[in-house]
PDB file of C-alpha atoms in Angstrom:
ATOM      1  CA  UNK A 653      19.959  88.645 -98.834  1.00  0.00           C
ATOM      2  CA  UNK A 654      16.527  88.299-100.371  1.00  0.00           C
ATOM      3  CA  UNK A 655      13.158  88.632 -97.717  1.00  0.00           C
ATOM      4  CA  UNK A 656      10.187  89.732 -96.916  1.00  0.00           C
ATOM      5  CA  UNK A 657      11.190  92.745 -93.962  1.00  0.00           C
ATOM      6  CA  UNK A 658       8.607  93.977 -91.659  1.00  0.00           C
ATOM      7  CA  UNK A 659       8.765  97.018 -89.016  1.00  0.00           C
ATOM      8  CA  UNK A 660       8.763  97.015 -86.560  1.00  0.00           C
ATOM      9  CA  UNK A 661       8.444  93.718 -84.509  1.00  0.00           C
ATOM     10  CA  UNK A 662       6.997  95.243 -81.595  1.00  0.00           C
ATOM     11  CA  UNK A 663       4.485  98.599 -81.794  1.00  0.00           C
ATOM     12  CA  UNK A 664       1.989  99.881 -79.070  1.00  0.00           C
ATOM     13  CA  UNK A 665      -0.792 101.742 -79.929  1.00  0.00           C
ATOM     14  CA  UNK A 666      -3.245 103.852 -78.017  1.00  0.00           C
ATOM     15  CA  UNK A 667      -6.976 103.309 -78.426  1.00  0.00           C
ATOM     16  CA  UNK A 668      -7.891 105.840 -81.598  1.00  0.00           C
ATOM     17  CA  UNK A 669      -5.009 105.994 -83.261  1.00  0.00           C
ATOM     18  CA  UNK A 670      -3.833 104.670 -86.848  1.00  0.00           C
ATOM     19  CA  UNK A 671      -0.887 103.054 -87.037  1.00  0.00           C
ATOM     20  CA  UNK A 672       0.930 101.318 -90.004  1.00  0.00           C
ATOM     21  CA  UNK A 673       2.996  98.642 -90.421  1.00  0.00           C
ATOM     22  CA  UNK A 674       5.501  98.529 -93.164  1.00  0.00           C
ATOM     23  CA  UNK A 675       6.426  96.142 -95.267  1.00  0.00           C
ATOM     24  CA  UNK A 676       9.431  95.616 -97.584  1.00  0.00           C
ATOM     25  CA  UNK A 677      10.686  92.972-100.028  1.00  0.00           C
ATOM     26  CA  UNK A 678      13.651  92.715-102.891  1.00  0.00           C
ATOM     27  CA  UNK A 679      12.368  89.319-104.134  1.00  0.00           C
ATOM     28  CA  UNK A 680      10.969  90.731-107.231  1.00  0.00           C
ATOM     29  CA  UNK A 681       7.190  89.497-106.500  1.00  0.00           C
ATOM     30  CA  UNK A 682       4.099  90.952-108.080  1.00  0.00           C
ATOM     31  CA  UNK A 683       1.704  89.981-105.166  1.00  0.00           C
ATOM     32  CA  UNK A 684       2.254  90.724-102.379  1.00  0.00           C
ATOM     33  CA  UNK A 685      -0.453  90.206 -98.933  1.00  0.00           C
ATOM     34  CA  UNK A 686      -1.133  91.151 -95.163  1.00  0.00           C
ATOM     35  CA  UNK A 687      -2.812  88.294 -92.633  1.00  0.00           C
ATOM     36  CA  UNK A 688      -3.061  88.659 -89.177  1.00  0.00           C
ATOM     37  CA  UNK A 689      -3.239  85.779 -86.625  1.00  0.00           C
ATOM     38  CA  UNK A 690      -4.507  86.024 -83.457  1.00  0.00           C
ATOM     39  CA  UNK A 691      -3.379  83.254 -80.227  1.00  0.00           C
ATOM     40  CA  UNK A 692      -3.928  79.990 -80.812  1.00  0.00           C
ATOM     41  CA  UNK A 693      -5.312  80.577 -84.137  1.00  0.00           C
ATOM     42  CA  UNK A 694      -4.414  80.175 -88.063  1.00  0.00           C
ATOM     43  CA  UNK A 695      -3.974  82.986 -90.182  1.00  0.00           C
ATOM     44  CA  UNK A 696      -6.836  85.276 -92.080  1.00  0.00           C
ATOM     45  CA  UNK A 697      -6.363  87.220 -94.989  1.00  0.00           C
ATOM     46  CA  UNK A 698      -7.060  91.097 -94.780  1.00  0.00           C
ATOM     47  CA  UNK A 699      -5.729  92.880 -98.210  1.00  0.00           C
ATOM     48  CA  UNK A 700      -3.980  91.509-101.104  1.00  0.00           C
ATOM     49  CA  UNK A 701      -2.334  92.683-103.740  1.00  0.00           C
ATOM     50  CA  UNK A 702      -1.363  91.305-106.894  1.00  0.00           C
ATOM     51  CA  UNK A 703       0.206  94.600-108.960  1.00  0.00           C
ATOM     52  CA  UNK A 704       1.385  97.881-108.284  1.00  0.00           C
ATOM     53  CA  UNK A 705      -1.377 100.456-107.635  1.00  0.00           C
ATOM     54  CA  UNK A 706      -4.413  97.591-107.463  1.00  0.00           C
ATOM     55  CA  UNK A 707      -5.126  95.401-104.117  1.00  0.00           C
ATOM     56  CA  UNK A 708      -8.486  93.508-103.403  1.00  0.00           C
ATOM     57  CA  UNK A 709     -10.158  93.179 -99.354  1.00  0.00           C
ATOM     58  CA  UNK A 710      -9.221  89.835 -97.970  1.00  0.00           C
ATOM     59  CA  UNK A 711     -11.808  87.939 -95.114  1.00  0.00           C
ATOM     60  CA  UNK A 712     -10.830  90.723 -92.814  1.00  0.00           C
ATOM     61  CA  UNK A 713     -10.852  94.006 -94.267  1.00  0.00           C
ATOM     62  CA  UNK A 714     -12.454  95.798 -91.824  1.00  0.00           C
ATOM     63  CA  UNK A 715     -10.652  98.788 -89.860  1.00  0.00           C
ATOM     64  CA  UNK A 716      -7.646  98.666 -92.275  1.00  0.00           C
ATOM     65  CA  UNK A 717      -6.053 100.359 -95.468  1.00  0.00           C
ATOM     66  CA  UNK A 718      -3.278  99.604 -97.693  1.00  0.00           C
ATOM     67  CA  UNK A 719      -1.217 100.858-100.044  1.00  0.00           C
ATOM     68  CA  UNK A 720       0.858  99.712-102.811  1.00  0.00           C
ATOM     69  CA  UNK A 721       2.652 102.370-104.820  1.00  0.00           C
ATOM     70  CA  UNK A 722       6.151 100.466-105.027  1.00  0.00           C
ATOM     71  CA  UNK A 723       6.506  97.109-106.428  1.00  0.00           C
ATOM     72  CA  UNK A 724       8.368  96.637-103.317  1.00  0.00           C
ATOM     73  CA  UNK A 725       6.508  97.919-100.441  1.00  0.00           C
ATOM     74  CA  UNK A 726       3.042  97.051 -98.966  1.00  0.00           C
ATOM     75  CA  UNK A 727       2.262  98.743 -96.003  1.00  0.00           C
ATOM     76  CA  UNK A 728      -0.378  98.105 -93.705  1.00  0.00           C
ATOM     77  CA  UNK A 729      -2.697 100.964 -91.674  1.00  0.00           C
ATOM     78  CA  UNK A 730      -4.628  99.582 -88.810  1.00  0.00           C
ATOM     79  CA  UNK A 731      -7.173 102.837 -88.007  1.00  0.00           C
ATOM     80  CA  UNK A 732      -9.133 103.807 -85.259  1.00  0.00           C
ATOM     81  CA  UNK A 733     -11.846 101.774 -86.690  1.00  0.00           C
ATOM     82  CA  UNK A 734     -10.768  98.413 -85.875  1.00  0.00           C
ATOM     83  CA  UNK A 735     -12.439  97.346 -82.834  1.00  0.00           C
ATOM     84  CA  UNK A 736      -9.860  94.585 -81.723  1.00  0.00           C
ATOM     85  CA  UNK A 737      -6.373  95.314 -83.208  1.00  0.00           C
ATOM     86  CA  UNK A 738      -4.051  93.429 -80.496  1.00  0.00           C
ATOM     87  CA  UNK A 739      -2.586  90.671 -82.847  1.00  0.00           C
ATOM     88  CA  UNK A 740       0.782  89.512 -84.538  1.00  0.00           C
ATOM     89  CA  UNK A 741       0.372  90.789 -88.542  1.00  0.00           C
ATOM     90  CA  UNK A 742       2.517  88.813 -91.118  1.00  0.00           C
ATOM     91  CA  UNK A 743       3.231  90.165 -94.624  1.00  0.00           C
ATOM     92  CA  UNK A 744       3.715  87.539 -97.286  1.00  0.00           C
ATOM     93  CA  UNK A 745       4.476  87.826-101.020  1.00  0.00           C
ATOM     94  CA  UNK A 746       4.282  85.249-104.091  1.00  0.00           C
ATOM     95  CA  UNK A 747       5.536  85.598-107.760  1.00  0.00           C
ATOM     96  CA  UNK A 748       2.466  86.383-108.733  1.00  0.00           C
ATOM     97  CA  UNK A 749      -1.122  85.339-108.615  1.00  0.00           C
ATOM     98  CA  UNK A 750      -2.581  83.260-111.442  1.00  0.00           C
ATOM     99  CA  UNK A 751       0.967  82.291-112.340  1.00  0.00           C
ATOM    100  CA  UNK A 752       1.717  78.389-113.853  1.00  0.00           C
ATOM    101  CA  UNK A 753       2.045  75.877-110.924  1.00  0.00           C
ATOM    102  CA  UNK A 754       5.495  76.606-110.222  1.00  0.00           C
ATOM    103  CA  UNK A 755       5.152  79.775-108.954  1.00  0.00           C
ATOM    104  CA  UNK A 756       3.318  80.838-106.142  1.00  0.00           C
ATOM    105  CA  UNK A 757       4.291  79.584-102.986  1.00  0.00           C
ATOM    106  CA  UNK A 758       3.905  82.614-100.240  1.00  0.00           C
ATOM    107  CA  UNK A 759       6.691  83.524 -98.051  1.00  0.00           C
ATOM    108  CA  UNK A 760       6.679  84.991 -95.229  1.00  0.00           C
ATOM    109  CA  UNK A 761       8.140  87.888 -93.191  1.00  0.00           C
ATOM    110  CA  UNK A 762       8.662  87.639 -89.507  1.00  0.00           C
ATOM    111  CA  UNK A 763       6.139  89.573 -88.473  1.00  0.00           C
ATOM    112  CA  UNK A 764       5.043  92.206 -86.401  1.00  0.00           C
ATOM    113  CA  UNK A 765       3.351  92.212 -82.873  1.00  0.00           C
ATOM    114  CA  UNK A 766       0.312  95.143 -82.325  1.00  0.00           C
ATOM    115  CA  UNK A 767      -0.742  95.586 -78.859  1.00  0.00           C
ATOM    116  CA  UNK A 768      -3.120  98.448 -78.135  1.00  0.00           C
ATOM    117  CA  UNK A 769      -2.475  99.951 -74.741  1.00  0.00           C
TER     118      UNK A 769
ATOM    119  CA  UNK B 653     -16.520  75.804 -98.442  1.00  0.00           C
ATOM    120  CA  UNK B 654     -13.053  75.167 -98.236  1.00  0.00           C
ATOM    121  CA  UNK B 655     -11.648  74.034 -94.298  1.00  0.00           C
ATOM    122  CA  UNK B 656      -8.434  72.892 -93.071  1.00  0.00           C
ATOM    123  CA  UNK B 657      -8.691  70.916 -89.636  1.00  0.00           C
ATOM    124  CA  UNK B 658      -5.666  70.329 -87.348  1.00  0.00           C
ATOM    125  CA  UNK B 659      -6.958  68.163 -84.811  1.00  0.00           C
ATOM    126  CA  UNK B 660      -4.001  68.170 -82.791  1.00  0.00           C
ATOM    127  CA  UNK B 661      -3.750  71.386 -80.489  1.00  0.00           C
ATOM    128  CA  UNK B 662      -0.581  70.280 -78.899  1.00  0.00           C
ATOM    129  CA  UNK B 663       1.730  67.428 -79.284  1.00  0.00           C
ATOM    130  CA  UNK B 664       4.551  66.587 -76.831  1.00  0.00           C
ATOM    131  CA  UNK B 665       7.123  64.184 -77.482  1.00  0.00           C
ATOM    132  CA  UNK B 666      10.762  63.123 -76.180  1.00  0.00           C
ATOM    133  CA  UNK B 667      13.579  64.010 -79.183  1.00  0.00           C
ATOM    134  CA  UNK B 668      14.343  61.059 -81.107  1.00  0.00           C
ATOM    135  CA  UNK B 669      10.870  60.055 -80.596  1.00  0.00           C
ATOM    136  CA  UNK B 670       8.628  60.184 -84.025  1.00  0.00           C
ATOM    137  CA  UNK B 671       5.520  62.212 -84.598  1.00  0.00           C
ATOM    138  CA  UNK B 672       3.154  62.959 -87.119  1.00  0.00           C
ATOM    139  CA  UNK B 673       0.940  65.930 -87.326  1.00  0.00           C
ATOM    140  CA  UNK B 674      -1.991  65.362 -89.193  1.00  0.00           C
ATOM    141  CA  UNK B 675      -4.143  67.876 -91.852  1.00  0.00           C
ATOM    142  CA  UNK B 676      -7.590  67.316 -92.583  1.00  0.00           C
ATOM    143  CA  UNK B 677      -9.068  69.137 -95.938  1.00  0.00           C
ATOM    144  CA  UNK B 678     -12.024  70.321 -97.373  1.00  0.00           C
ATOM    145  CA  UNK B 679     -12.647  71.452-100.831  1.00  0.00           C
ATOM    146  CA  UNK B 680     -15.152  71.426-103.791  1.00  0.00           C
ATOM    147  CA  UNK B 681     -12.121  72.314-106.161  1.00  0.00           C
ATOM    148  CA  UNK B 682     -10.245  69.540-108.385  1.00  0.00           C
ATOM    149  CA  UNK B 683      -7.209  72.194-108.791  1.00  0.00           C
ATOM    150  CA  UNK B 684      -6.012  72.459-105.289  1.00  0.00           C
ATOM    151  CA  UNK B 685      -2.796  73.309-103.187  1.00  0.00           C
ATOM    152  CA  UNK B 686      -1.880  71.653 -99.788  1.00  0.00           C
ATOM    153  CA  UNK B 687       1.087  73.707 -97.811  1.00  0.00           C
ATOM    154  CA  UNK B 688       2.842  73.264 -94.468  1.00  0.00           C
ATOM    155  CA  UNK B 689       4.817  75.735 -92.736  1.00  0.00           C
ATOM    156  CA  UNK B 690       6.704  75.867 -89.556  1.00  0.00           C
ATOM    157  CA  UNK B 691       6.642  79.043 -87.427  1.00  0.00           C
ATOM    158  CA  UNK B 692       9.481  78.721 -84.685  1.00  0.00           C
ATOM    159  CA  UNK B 693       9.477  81.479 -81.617  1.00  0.00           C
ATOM    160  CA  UNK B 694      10.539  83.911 -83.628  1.00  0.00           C
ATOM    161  CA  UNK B 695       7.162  84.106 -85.605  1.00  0.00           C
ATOM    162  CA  UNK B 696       8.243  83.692 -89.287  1.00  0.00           C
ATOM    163  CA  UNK B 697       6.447  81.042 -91.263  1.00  0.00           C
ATOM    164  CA  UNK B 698       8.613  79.275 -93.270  1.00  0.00           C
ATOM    165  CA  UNK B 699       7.405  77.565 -96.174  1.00  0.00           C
ATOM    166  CA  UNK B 700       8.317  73.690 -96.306  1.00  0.00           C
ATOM    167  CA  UNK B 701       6.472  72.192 -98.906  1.00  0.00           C
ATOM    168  CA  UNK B 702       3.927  72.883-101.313  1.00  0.00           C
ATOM    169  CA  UNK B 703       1.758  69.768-103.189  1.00  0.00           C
ATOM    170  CA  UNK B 704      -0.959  69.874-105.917  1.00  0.00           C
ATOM    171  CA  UNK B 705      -3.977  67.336-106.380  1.00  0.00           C
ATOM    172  CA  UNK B 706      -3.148  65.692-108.651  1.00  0.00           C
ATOM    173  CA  UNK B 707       0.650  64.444-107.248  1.00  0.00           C
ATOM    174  CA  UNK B 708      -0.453  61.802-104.806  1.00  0.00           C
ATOM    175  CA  UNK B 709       3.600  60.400-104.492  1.00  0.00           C
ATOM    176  CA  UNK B 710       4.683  60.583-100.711  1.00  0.00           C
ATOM    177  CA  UNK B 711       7.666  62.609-100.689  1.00  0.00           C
ATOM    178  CA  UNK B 712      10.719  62.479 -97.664  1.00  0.00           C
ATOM    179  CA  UNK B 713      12.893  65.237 -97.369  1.00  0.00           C
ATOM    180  CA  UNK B 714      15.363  64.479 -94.580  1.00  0.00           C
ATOM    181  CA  UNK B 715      13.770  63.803 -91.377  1.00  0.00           C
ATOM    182  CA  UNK B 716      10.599  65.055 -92.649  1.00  0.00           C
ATOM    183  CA  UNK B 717       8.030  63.229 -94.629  1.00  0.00           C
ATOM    184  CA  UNK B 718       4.640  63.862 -96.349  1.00  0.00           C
ATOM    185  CA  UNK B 719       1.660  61.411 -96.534  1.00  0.00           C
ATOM    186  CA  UNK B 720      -0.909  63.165 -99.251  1.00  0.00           C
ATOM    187  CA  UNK B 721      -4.021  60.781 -99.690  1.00  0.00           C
ATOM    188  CA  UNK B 722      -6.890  62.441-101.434  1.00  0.00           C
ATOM    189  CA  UNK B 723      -9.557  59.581-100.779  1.00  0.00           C
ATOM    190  CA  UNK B 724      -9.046  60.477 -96.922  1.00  0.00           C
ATOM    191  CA  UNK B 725      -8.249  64.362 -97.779  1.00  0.00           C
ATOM    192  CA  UNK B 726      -5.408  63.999 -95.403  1.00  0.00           C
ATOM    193  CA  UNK B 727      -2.253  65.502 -95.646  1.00  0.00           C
ATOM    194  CA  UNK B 728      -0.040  64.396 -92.707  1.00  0.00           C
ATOM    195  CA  UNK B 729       3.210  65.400 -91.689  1.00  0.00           C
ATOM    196  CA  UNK B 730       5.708  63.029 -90.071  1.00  0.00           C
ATOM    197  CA  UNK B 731       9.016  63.985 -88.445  1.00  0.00           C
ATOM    198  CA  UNK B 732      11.515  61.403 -87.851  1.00  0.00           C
ATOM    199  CA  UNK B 733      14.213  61.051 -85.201  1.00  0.00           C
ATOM    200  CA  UNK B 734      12.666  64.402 -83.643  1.00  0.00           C
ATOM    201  CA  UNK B 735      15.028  67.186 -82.249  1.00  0.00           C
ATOM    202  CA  UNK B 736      14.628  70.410 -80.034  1.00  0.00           C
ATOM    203  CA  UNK B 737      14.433  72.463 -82.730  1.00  0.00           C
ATOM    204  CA  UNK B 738      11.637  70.969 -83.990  1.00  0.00           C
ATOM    205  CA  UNK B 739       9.798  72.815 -81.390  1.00  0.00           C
ATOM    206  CA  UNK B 740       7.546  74.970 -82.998  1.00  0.00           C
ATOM    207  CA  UNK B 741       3.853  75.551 -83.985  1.00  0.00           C
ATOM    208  CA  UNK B 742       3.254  73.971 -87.838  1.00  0.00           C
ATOM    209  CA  UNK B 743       0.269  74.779 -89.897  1.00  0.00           C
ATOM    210  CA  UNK B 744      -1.079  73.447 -92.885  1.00  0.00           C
ATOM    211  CA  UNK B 745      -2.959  74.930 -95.341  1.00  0.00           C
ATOM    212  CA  UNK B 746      -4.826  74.843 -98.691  1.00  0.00           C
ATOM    213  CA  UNK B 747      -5.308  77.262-101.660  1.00  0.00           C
ATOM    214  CA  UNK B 748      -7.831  76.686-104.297  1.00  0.00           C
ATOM    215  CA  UNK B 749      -7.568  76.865-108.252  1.00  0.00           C
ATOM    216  CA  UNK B 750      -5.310  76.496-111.378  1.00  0.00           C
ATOM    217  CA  UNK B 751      -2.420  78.199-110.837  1.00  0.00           C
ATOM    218  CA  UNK B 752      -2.038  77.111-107.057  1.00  0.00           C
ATOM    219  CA  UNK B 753      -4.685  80.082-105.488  1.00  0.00           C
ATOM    220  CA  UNK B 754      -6.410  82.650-108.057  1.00  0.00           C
ATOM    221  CA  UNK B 755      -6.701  84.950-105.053  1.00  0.00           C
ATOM    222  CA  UNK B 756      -3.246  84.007-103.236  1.00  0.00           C
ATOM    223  CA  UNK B 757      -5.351  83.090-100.190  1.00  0.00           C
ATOM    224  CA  UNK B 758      -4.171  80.323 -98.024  1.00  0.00           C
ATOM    225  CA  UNK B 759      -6.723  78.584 -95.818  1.00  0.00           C
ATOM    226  CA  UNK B 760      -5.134  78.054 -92.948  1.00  0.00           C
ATOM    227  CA  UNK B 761      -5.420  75.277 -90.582  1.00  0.00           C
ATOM    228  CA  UNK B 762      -5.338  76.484 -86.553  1.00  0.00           C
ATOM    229  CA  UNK B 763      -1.693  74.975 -85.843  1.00  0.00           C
ATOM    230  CA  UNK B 764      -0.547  72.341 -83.960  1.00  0.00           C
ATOM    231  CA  UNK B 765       2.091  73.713 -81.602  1.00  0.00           C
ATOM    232  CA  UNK B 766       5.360  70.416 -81.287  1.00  0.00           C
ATOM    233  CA  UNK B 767       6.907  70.290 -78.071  1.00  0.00           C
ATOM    234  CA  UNK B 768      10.167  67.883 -78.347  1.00  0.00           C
ATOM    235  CA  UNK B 769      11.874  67.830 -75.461  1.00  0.00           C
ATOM    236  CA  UNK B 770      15.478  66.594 -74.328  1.00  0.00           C
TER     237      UNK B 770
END
């Protein structure tokens, strides 16, 4: 089936370390993005990307890296330097950006809860 | 600047009861996307409809219904004939420019988290 995957749902990290977040999809989309959301709260955008080997800061960049080497992969580091990294991440992806009007709804994967312990 | 207000924090309601969740906008753009999208338990968002500015028409799909009025910058939501699994939190959001976000970023609203009970 086609989807956004994310791993894994559940990852504890200890105060100074990176960890990353993966995040996989076969739907053939160029852009693909990373927002976290925090209780009670709407989403905010940390990276995007909209093509292989380019991706842009979102609101949120701060204390994270990406990558995107693979048209299909977008994974998400959350280092040391983020102060307050307990929250639920969701990857998305879209046709592409700056596509006509029929194209670029965002779908979503299901996510992936970081608790730092 | 560009703000999506969900004035409802938390709505409960008996199934078969109807509710509508309303969306507040703000934007300077005349290109503009309104979304909603459901996320159950589980977490996922998923992605149940997408409207432009300039397509006013109400539009039903099943139970669910869509009131988009740009003199009001409203976008509300209306289930019908609610059911348990309607329980979840639903957000709306916006994305500015031509071709429906020239940065991909949705402006999300907080969420307004539907209770429907038996």
């Amino acid at each position: 089936d086609g989807g956004i995957t994310q791993s894994p749902k559940y990852l504890f990290r200890k105060e100074g370390q990176n960890v990353t977040l993966s995040c996989e999809q076969n739907l053939n989309h160029d852009a693909m993005y990373w927002y976290r959301q925090d209780p009670g709260q709407g989403l905010r955008l940390i990276y995007y990307s909209q093509i292989v080997n380019d991706f842009q800061k979102g609101d949120i960049a701060e204390g994270y890296s990406v990558s995107r080497e693979k048209k299909e992969s977008f994974p998400l580091t959350v280092t040391s330097a983020q102060k307050n990294p307990t929250a639920f991440y969701l990857c998305a992806s879209s046709i592409g950006m700056g596509t006509p009007v029929s194209g670029n709804t965002i779908y979503f994967g299901e996510g992936s809860w970081l608790t730092v312990v | 600047a560009q703000k999506v207000t969900q004035a409802q924090t938390e709505i409960s309601v008996v199934e078969k009861e109807d509710v509508t969740l309303d969306c507040v906008y703000e934007t300077r753009d005349t290109t503009y996307y309104l979304f909603w999208y459901k996320q159950p338990p589980s977490g996922e968002l998923v992605f149940l409809i997408r409207r432009n500015s300039f397509d006013e028409q109400n539009e039903i799909s099943g139970r669910y219904s869509w009131n988009f009025q740009k003199s009001t910058s409203s976008f509300n939501f209306t289930i019908t004939a609610s059911q348990v699994v309607d329980s979840a939190v639903y957000f709306c959001a916006l994305s500015e420019g031509d071709y429906g976000g020239s940065q991909g970023n949705l402006i999300f609203g907080k969420g307004t988290k539907l209770s429907v009970k038996p």
